[in-house]
Coordinates of C-alpha atoms and ligand atoms in Angstrom, one line a residue:
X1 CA 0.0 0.0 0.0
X2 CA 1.2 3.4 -1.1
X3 CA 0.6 5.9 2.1
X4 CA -2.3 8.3 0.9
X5 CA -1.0 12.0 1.3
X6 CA -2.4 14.4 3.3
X7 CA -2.1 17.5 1.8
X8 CA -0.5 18.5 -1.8
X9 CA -1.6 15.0 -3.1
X10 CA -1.2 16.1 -6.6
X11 CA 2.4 15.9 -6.5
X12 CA 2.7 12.3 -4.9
X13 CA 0.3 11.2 -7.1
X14 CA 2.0 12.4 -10.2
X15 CA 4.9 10.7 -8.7
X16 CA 3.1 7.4 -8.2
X17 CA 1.8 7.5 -11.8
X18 CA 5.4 8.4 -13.2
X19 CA 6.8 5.7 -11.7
X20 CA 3.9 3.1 -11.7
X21 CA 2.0 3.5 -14.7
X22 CA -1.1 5.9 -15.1
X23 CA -3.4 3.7 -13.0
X24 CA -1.6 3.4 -9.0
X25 CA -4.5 1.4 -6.9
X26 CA -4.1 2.5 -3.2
X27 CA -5.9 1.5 -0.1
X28 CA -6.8 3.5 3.0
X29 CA -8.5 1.9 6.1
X30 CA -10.0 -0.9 3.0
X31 CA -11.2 1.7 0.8
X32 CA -10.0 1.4 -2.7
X33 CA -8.3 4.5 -4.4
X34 CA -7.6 4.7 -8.0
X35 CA -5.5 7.3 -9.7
X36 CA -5.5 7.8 -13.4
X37 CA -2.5 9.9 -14.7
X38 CA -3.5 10.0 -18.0
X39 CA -5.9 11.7 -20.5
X40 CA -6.4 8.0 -22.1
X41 CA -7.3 6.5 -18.5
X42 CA -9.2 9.1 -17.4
X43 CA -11.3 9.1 -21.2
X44 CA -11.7 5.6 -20.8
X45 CA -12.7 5.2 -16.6
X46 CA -15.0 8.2 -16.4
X47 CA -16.2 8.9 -20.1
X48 CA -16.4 6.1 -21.4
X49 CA -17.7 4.4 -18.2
X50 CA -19.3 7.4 -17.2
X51 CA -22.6 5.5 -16.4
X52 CA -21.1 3.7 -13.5
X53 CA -18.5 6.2 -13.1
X54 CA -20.2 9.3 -12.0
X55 CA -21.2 9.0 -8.4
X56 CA -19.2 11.4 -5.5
X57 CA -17.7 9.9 -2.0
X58 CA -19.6 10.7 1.0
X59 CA -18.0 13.9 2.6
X60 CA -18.7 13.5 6.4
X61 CA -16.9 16.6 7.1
X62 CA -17.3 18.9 4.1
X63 CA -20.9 17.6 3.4
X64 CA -22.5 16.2 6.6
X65 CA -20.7 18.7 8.9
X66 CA -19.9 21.9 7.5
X67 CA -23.1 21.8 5.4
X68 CA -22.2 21.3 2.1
X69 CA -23.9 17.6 1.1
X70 CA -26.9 19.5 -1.0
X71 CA -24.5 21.1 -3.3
X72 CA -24.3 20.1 -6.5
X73 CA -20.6 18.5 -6.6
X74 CA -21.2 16.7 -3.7
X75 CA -24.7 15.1 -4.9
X76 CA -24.9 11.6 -5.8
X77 CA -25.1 10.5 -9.1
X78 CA -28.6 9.0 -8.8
X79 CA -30.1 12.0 -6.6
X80 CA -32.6 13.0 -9.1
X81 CA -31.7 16.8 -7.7
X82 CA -28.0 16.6 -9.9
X83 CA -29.8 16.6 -13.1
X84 CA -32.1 19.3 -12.4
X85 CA -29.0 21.5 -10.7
X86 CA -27.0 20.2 -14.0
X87 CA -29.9 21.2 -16.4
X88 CA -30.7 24.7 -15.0
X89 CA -26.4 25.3 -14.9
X90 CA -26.4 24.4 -18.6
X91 CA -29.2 26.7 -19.8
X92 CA -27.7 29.8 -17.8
X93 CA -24.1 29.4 -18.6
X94 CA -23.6 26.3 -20.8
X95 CA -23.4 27.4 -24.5
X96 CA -20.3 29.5 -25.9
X97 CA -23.0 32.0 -27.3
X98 CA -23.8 32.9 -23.6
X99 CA -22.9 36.7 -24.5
X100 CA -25.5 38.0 -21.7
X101 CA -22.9 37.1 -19.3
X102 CA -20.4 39.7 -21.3
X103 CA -21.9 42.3 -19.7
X104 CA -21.4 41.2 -16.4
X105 CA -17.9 40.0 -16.9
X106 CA -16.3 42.7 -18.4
X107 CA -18.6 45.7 -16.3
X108 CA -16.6 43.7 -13.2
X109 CA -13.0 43.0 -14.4
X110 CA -13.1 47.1 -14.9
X111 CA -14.0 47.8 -11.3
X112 CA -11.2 45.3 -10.4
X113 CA -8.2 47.3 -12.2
X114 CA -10.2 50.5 -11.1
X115 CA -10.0 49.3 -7.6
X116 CA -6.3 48.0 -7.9
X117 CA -5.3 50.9 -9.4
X118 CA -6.8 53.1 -6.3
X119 CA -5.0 51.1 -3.8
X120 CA -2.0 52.0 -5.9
X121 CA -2.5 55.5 -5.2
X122 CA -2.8 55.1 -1.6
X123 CA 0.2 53.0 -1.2
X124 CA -0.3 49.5 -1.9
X125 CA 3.1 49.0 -3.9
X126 CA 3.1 45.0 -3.2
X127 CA 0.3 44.1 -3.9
X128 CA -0.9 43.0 -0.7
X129 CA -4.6 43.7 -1.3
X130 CA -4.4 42.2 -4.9
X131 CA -6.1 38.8 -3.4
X132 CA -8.9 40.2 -1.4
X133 CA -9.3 42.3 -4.6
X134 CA -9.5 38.9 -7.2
X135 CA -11.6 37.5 -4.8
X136 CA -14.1 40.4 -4.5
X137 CA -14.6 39.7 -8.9
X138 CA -15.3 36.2 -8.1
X139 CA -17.6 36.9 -5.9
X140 CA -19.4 39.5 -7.6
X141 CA -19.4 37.9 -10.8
X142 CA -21.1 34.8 -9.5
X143 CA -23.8 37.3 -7.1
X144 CA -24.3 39.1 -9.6
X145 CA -25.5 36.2 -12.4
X146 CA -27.0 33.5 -9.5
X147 CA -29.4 37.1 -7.3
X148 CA -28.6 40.1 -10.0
X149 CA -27.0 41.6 -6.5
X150 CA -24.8 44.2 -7.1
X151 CA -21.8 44.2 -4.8
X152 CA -20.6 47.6 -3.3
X153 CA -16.8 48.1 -4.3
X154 CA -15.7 48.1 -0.7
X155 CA -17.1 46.3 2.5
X156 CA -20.0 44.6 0.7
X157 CA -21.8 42.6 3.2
X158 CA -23.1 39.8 0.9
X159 CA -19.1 39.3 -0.7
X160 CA -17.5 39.5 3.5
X161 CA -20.0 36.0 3.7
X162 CA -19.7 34.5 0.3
X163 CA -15.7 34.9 0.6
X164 CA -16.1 33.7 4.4
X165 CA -17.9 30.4 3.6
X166 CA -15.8 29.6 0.2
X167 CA -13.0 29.2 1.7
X168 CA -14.2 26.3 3.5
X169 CA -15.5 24.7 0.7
X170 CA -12.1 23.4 -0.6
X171 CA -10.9 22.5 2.9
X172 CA -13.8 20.5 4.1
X173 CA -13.9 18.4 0.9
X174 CA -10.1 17.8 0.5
X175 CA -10.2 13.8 0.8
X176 CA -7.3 12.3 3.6
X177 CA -7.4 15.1 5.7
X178 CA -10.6 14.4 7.4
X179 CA -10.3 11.3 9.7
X180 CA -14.2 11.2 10.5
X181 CA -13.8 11.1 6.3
X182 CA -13.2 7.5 6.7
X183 CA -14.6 6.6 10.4
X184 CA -17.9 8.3 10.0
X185 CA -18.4 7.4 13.6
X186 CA -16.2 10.3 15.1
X187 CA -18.3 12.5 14.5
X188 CA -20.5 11.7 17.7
X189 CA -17.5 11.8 19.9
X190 CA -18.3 14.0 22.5
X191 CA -16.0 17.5 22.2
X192 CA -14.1 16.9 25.4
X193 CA -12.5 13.9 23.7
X194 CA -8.9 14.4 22.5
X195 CA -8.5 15.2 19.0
X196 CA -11.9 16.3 18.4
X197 CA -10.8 19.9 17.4
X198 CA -12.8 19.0 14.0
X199 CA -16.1 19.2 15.6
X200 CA -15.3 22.6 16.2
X201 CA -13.9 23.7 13.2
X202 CA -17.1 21.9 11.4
X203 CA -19.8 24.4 13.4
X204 CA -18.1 27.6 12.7
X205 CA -17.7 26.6 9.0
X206 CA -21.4 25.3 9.0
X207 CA -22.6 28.7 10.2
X208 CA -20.6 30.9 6.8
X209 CA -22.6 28.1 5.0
X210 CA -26.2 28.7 6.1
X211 CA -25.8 32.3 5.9
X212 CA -24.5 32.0 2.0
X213 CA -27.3 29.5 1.2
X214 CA -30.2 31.6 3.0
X215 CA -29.4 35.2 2.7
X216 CA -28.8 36.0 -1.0
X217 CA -31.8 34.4 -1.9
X218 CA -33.7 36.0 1.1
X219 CA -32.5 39.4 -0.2
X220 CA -34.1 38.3 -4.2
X221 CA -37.7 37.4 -2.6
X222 CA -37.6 40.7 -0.8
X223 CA -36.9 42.7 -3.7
X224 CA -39.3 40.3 -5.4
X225 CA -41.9 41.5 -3.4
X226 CA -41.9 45.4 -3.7
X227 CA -41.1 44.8 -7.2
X228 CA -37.2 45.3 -8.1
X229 CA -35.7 42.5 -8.6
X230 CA -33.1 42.8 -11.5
X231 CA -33.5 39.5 -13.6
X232 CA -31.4 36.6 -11.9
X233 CA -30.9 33.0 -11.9
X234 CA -32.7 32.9 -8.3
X235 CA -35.5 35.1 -9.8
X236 CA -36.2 33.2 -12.6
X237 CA -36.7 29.7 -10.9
X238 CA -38.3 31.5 -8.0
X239 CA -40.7 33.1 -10.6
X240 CA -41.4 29.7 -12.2
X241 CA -42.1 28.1 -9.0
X242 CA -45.2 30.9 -8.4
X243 CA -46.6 31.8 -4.7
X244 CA -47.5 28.1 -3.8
X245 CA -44.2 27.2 -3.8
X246 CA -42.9 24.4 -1.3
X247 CA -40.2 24.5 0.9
X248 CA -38.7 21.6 -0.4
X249 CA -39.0 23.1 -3.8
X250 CA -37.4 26.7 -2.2
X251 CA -34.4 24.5 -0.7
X252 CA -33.8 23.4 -4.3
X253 CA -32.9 26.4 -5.6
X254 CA -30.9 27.7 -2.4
X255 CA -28.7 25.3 -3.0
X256 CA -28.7 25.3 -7.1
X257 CA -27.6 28.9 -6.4
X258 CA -25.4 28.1 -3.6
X259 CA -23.8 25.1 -5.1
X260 CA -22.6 27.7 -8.4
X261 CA -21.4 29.9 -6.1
X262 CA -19.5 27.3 -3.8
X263 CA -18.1 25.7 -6.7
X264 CA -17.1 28.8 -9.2
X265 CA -15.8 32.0 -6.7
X266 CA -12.7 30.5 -5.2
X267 CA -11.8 28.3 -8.5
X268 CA -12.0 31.3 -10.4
X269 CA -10.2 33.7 -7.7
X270 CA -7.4 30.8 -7.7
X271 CA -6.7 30.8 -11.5
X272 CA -6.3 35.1 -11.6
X273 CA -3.8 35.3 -9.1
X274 CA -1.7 32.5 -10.3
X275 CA -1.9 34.3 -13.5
X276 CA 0.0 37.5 -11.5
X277 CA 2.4 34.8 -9.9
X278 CA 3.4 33.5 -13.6
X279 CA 3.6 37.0 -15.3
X280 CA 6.3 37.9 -12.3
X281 CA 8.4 34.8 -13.2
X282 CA 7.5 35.3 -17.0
X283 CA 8.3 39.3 -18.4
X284 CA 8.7 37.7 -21.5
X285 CA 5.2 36.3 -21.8
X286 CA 3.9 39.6 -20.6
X287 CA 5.8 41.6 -23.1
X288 CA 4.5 39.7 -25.9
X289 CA 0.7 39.5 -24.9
X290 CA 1.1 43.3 -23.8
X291 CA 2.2 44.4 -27.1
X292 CA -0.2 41.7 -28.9
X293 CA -2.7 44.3 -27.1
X294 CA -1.1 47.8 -27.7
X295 CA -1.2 46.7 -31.5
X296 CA -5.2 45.9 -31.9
X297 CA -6.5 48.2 -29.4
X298 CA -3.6 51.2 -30.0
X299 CA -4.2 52.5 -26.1
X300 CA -7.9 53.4 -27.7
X301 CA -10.0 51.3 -25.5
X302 CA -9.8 48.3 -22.8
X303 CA -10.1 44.8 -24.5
X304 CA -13.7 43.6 -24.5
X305 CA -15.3 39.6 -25.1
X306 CA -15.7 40.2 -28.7
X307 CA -12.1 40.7 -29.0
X308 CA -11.8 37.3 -27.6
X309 CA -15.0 35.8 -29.8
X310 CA -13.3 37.6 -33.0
X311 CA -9.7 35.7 -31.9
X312 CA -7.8 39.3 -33.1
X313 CA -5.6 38.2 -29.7
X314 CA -4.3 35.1 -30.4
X315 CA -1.5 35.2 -28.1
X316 CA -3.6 36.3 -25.3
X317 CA -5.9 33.4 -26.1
X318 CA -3.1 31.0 -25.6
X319 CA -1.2 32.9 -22.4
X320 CA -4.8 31.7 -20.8
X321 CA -4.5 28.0 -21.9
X322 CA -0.9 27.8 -20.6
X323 CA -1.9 29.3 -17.7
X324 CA -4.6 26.8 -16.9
X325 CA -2.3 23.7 -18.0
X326 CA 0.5 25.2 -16.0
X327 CA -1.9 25.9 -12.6
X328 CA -4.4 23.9 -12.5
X329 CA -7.0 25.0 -9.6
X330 CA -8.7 21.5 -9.2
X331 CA -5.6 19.7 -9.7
X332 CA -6.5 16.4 -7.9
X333 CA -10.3 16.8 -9.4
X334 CA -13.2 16.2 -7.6
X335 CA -12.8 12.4 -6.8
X336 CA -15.7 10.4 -8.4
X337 CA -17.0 7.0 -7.1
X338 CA -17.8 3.5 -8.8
X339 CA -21.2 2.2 -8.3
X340 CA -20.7 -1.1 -10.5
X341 CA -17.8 -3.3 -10.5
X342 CA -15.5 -2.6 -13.7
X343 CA -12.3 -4.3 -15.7
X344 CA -10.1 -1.7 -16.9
X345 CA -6.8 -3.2 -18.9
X346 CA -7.2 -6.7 -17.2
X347 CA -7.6 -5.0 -13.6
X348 CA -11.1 -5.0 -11.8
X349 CA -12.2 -2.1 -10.6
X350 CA -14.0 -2.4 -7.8
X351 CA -17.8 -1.1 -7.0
X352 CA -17.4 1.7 -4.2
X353 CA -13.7 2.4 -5.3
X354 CA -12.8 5.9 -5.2
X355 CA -11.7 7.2 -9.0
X356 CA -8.8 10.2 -9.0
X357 CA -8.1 11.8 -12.1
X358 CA -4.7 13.6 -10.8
X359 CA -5.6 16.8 -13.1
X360 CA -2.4 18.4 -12.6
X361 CA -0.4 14.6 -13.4
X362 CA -2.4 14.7 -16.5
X363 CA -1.5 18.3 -17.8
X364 CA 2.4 17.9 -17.2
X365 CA 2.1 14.7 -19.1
X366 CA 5.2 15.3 -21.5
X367 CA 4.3 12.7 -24.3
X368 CA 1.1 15.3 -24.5
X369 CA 3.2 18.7 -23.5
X370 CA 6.9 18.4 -23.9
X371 CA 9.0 19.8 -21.8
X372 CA 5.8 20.3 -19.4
X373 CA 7.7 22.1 -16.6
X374 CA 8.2 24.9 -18.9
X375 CA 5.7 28.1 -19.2
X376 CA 5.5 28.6 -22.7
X377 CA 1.9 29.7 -24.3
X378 CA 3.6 29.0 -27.9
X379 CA 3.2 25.0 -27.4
X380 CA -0.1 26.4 -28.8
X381 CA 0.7 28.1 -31.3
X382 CA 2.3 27.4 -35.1
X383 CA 5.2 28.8 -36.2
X384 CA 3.2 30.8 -38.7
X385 CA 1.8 32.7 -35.7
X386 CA 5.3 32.7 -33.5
X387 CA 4.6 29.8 -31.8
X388 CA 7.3 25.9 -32.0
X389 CA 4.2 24.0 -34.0
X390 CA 5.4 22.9 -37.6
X391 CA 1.6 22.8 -38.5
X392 CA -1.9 23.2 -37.0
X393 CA -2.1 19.4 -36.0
X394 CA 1.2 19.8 -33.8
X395 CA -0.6 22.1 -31.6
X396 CA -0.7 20.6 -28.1
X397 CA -3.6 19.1 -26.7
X398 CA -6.2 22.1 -25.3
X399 CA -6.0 21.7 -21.4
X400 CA -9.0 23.2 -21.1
X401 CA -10.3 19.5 -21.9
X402 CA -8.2 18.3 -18.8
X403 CA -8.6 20.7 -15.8
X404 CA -12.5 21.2 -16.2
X405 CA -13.1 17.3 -15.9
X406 CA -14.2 14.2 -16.8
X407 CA -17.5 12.9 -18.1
X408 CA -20.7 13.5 -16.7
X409 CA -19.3 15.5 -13.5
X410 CA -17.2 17.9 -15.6
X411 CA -17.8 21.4 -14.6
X412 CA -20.7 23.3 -15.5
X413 CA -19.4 26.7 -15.2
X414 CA -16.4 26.1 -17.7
X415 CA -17.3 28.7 -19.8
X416 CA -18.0 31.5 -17.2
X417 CA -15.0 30.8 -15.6
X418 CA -12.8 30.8 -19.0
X419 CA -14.7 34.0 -19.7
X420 CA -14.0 35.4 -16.2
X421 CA -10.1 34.2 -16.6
X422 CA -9.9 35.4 -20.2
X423 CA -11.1 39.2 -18.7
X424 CA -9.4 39.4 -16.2
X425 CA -5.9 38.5 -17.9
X426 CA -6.7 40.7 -21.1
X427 CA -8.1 43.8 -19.3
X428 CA -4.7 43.3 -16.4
X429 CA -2.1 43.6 -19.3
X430 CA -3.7 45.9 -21.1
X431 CA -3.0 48.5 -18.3
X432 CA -0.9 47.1 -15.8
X433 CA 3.0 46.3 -15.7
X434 CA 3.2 43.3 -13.1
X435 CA 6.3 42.6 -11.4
X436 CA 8.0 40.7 -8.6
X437 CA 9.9 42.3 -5.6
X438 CA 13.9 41.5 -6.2
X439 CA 14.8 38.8 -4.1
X440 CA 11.6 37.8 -3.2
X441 CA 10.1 35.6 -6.3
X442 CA 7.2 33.6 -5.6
X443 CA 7.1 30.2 -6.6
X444 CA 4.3 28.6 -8.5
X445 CA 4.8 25.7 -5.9
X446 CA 4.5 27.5 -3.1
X447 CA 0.3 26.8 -2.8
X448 CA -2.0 26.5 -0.7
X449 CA -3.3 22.9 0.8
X450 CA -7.1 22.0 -0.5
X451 CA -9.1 20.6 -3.3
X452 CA -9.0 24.4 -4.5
X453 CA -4.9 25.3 -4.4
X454 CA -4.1 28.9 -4.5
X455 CA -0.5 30.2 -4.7
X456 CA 0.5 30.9 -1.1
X457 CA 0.5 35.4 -0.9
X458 CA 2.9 36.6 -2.4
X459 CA 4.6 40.4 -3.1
X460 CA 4.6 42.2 -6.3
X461 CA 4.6 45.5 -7.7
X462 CA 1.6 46.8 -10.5
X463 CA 2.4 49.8 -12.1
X464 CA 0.1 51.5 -15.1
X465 CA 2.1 50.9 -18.0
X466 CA 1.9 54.2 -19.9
X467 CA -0.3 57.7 -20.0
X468 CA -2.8 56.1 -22.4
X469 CA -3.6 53.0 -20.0
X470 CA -3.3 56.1 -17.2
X471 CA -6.2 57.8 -19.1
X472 CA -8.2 54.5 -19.8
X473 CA -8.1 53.9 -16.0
X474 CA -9.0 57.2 -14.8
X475 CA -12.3 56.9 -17.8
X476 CA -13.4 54.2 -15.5
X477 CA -16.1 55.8 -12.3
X478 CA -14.8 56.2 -9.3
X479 CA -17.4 54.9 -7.8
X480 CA -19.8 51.9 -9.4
X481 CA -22.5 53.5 -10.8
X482 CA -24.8 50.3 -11.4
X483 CA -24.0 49.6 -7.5
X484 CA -27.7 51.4 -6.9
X485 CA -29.2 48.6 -6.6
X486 CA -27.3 47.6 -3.5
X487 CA -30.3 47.5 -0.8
X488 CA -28.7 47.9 2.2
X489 CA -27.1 51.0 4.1
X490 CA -23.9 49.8 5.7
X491 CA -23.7 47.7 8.9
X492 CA -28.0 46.3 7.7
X493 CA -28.6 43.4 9.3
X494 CA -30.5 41.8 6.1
X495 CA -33.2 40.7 8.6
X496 CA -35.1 43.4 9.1
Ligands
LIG1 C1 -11.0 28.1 -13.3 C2 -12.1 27.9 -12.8 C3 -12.7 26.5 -12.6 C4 -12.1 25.3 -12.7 C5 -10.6 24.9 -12.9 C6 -13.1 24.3 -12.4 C7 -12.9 22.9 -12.3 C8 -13.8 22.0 -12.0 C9 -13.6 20.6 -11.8 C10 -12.2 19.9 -12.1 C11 -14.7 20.0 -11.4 C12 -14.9 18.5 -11.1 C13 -15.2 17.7 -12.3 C14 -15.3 16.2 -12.1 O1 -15.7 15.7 -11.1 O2 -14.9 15.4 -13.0 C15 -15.7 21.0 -11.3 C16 -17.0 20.8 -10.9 C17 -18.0 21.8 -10.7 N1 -17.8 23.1 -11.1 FE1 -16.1 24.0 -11.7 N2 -14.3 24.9 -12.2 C18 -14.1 26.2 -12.3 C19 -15.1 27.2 -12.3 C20 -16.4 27.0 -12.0 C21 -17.4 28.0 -12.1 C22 -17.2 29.5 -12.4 C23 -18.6 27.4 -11.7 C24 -20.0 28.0 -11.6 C25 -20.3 29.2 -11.6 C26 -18.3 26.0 -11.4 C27 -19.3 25.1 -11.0 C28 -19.0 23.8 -10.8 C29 -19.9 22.8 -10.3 C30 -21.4 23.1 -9.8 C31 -19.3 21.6 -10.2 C32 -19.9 20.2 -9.7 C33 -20.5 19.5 -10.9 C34 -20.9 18.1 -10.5 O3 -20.5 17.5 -9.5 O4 -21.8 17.5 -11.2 N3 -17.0 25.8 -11.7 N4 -15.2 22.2 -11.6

């Protein structure tokens, strides 16, 4: 038996399936564990055999004890709730011609350089508030789409619990941490028992998650009611299920709402601020995507979707698909479960076994990237367009096939999140010069323990890059102007 890491399994994994083959079979406390390393293995174990493939572990501590076991990626694969939850995500955000969510995406990504370019100005040369700030887009982004709330720029009260209770999303779920993950029992230990610390972690997570679930949608039926509700995802399904709704059908969509939310904000916030720790270690990529930019937009205007829709920046287009190969979020996935026995290769499978597709293995797989330890957006590019591809069919494999998942589990919200991503890089470089403090380079390593990995916090400097990016930033309000729909003086208690 192969001892199960407890944090950072993506790396021992890779390992395993490096030096074993790209299926390793572990075993903790009996359970089988299954890691594919491949994009084959993975295509043929939970696409291929997605019907028996698709079902989740139970999470004792994510899902029975912090709260989040009615959320989508935690449902079982038979709970006639995922297909509803996966329908509704699908119409909202599934197709590539979902351009209402443009307007969201790219009204946002301009408050976030306006807002990093005011804590510029009042002295934030490192960067230190950068996080909070990606995070505040994530957050807003997914408010605004799932309860059409607008969040204030600073202090919103509705962001301070949404970024509260997603960052014990990726924690509570991270599987081998969590002893009462495999003896379900400890949970009823009583909390004067030693090592029990848990139990108490569990109930102040559990209370960020019941205020996320209940108050956003609290706040759309009281707008519903006097009448100003913006059009929403919440509004919508709470419109279609009319004044006789039941609670049962009301706890549905809290927790299709919650569960886009709990899934989308922190990936999202992850991917942005690895793309600032790779354009510090990368000034060559930067240069190139930053003049890429000057070029089609001559300092005229910020980069908008259609830019990306009309491909006129390639080489942005392919600094983002590096950047999710290089970083992936989810890198261990979300594990799925077997519900019927399986053969795979000559090897049985067995029913309950848990099924790893080691994301981050899979997209440093050098017969599919060469040299995969290397940042370098022109794998994906031809040498036509200044990339190392002889021809079109030497481009390398698009990631974006890898890190979003496998089979009927993949993610939902791939497209808002590559739209999110895509914004975020393309508006950044357009205006901003990032660079790293001398002698202090962060390491793209360095991350953060959980099923979501952040890079650890790290220092850099942002500077505007020239007077016409100066002048582009200063066109932007001050203050957010749509932000009038924000209900609640500051300090409201949202139950009054
Ligand atoms: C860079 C951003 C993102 C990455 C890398 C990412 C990646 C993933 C991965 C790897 C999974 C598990 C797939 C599997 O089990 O095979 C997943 C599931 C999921 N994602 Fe995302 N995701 C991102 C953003 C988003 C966004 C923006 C949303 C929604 C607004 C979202 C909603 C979900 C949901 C609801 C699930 C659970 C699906 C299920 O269990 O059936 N994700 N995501």
């Amino acid at each position: 038996m192969l001892d199960m890491p407890k944090y950072f399994e993506w790396f021992t994994y890779h390992e395993w399936t490096q030096k074993y083959g790209d299926v390793a079979h572990i075993s903790v406390f009996g359970q089988p564990i299954i890691v594919l390393g491949s994009h084959a293995a993975s295509t043929d174990v939970l696409v291929r055999k997605a019907a028996i493939s698709s079902d989740r572990p139970v999470f004792t501590m994510g899902g029975k004890m912090v709260g989040w076991d009615n959320a989508m990626p935690l449902l079982q694969y038979h709970d006639r709730r995922l297909k509803k939850m996966r329908r509704i995500s699908g119409l909202l955000m599934g197709t590539r011609s979902s351009t209402h969510l443009w307007d969201v995406e790219e009204h946002l990504t301009r408050r976030l350089i306006k807002k990093i370019y005011n804590d510029m100005q009042v002295g934030d040369s490192e960067g230190r508030k950068l996080p909070d700030r990606i995070r505040w887009l994530a957050a807003a982004i997914i408010l605004r789409i799932t309860h059409g709330y607008a969040a204030a720029d600073e202090d919103d009260p509705l962001v301070n619990i949404a970024t509260e209770a997603m960052k014990t999303f990726g924690q509570s779920v991270e599987p081998g941490v969590w002893a009462v993950d495999f003896i379900p029992a400890l949970r009823h230990l009583p909390s004067w028992f030693p090592f029990t610390n848990f139990q108490k972690i569990s109930r102040e997570w559990s209370s960020h998650v019941d205020a996320l679930s209940q108050t956003p949608l609290d706040f759309v039926k009281k707008q519903m009611s006097v009448g100003t509700a913006p059009f929403s995802l919440a509004r919508a399904l709470l419109d279609q299920a009319g004044p006789d709704m039941d609670p049962q059908e009301e706890f549905e969509i809290k927790w299709t709402t919650t569960s886009l939310y709990g899934a989308g904000a922190d990936t999202t916030a992850a991917q942005i601020y690895f793309f600032f720790l790779l354009m510090i270690l990368h000034p060559e990529v930067q240069r190139r995507a930053q003049s890429e930019l000057d070029k089609v937009l001559c300092g005229e205007r910020l980069p908008s979707l259609r830019d990306r829709q009309d491909g006129v920046l390639p080489y942005v287009d392919v600094l983002v698909k590096e950047l999710i190969r290089f970083s992936p979020v989810v890198p261990a996935n979300t594990p799925h479960v077997m519900t019927e026995e399986a053969e795979y290769r000559g090897w049985r499978i067995p029913k309950g076994a848990i099924v790893i597709a080691n994301l981050w293995g899979i997209s440093r797989d050098p017969l599919m990237y060469p040299n995969p330890d290397i940042f370098r957006p022109e794998r994906f590019l031809t040498k036509a367009q200044g990339g190392d591809c002889e021809t079109v069919e030497d481009i390398q494999f698009d990631p974006a096939k890898i890190i979003f998942g496998y089979g009927r589990r993949s993610c939902p919200g791939q497209i808002l999140a590559e739209l999110s991503v895509w914004s975020a890089v393309a508006l950044c470089l357009a205006v901003f010069q990032i660079d790293g403090v001398k002698g202090e380079e962060p390491s793209p390593y360095d991350q953060e323990p959980g099923i979501i990995t952040h890079p650890k916090a790290f220092k850099c400097r942002i500077s505007v890059r020239s007077t016409q990016a100066q002048e582009l930033l200063n066109s932007i309000p001050d203050h957010d102007v749509t932000a009038w729909m924000h209900p609640w003086p500051k300090k409201s208690t949202f139950n009054e």
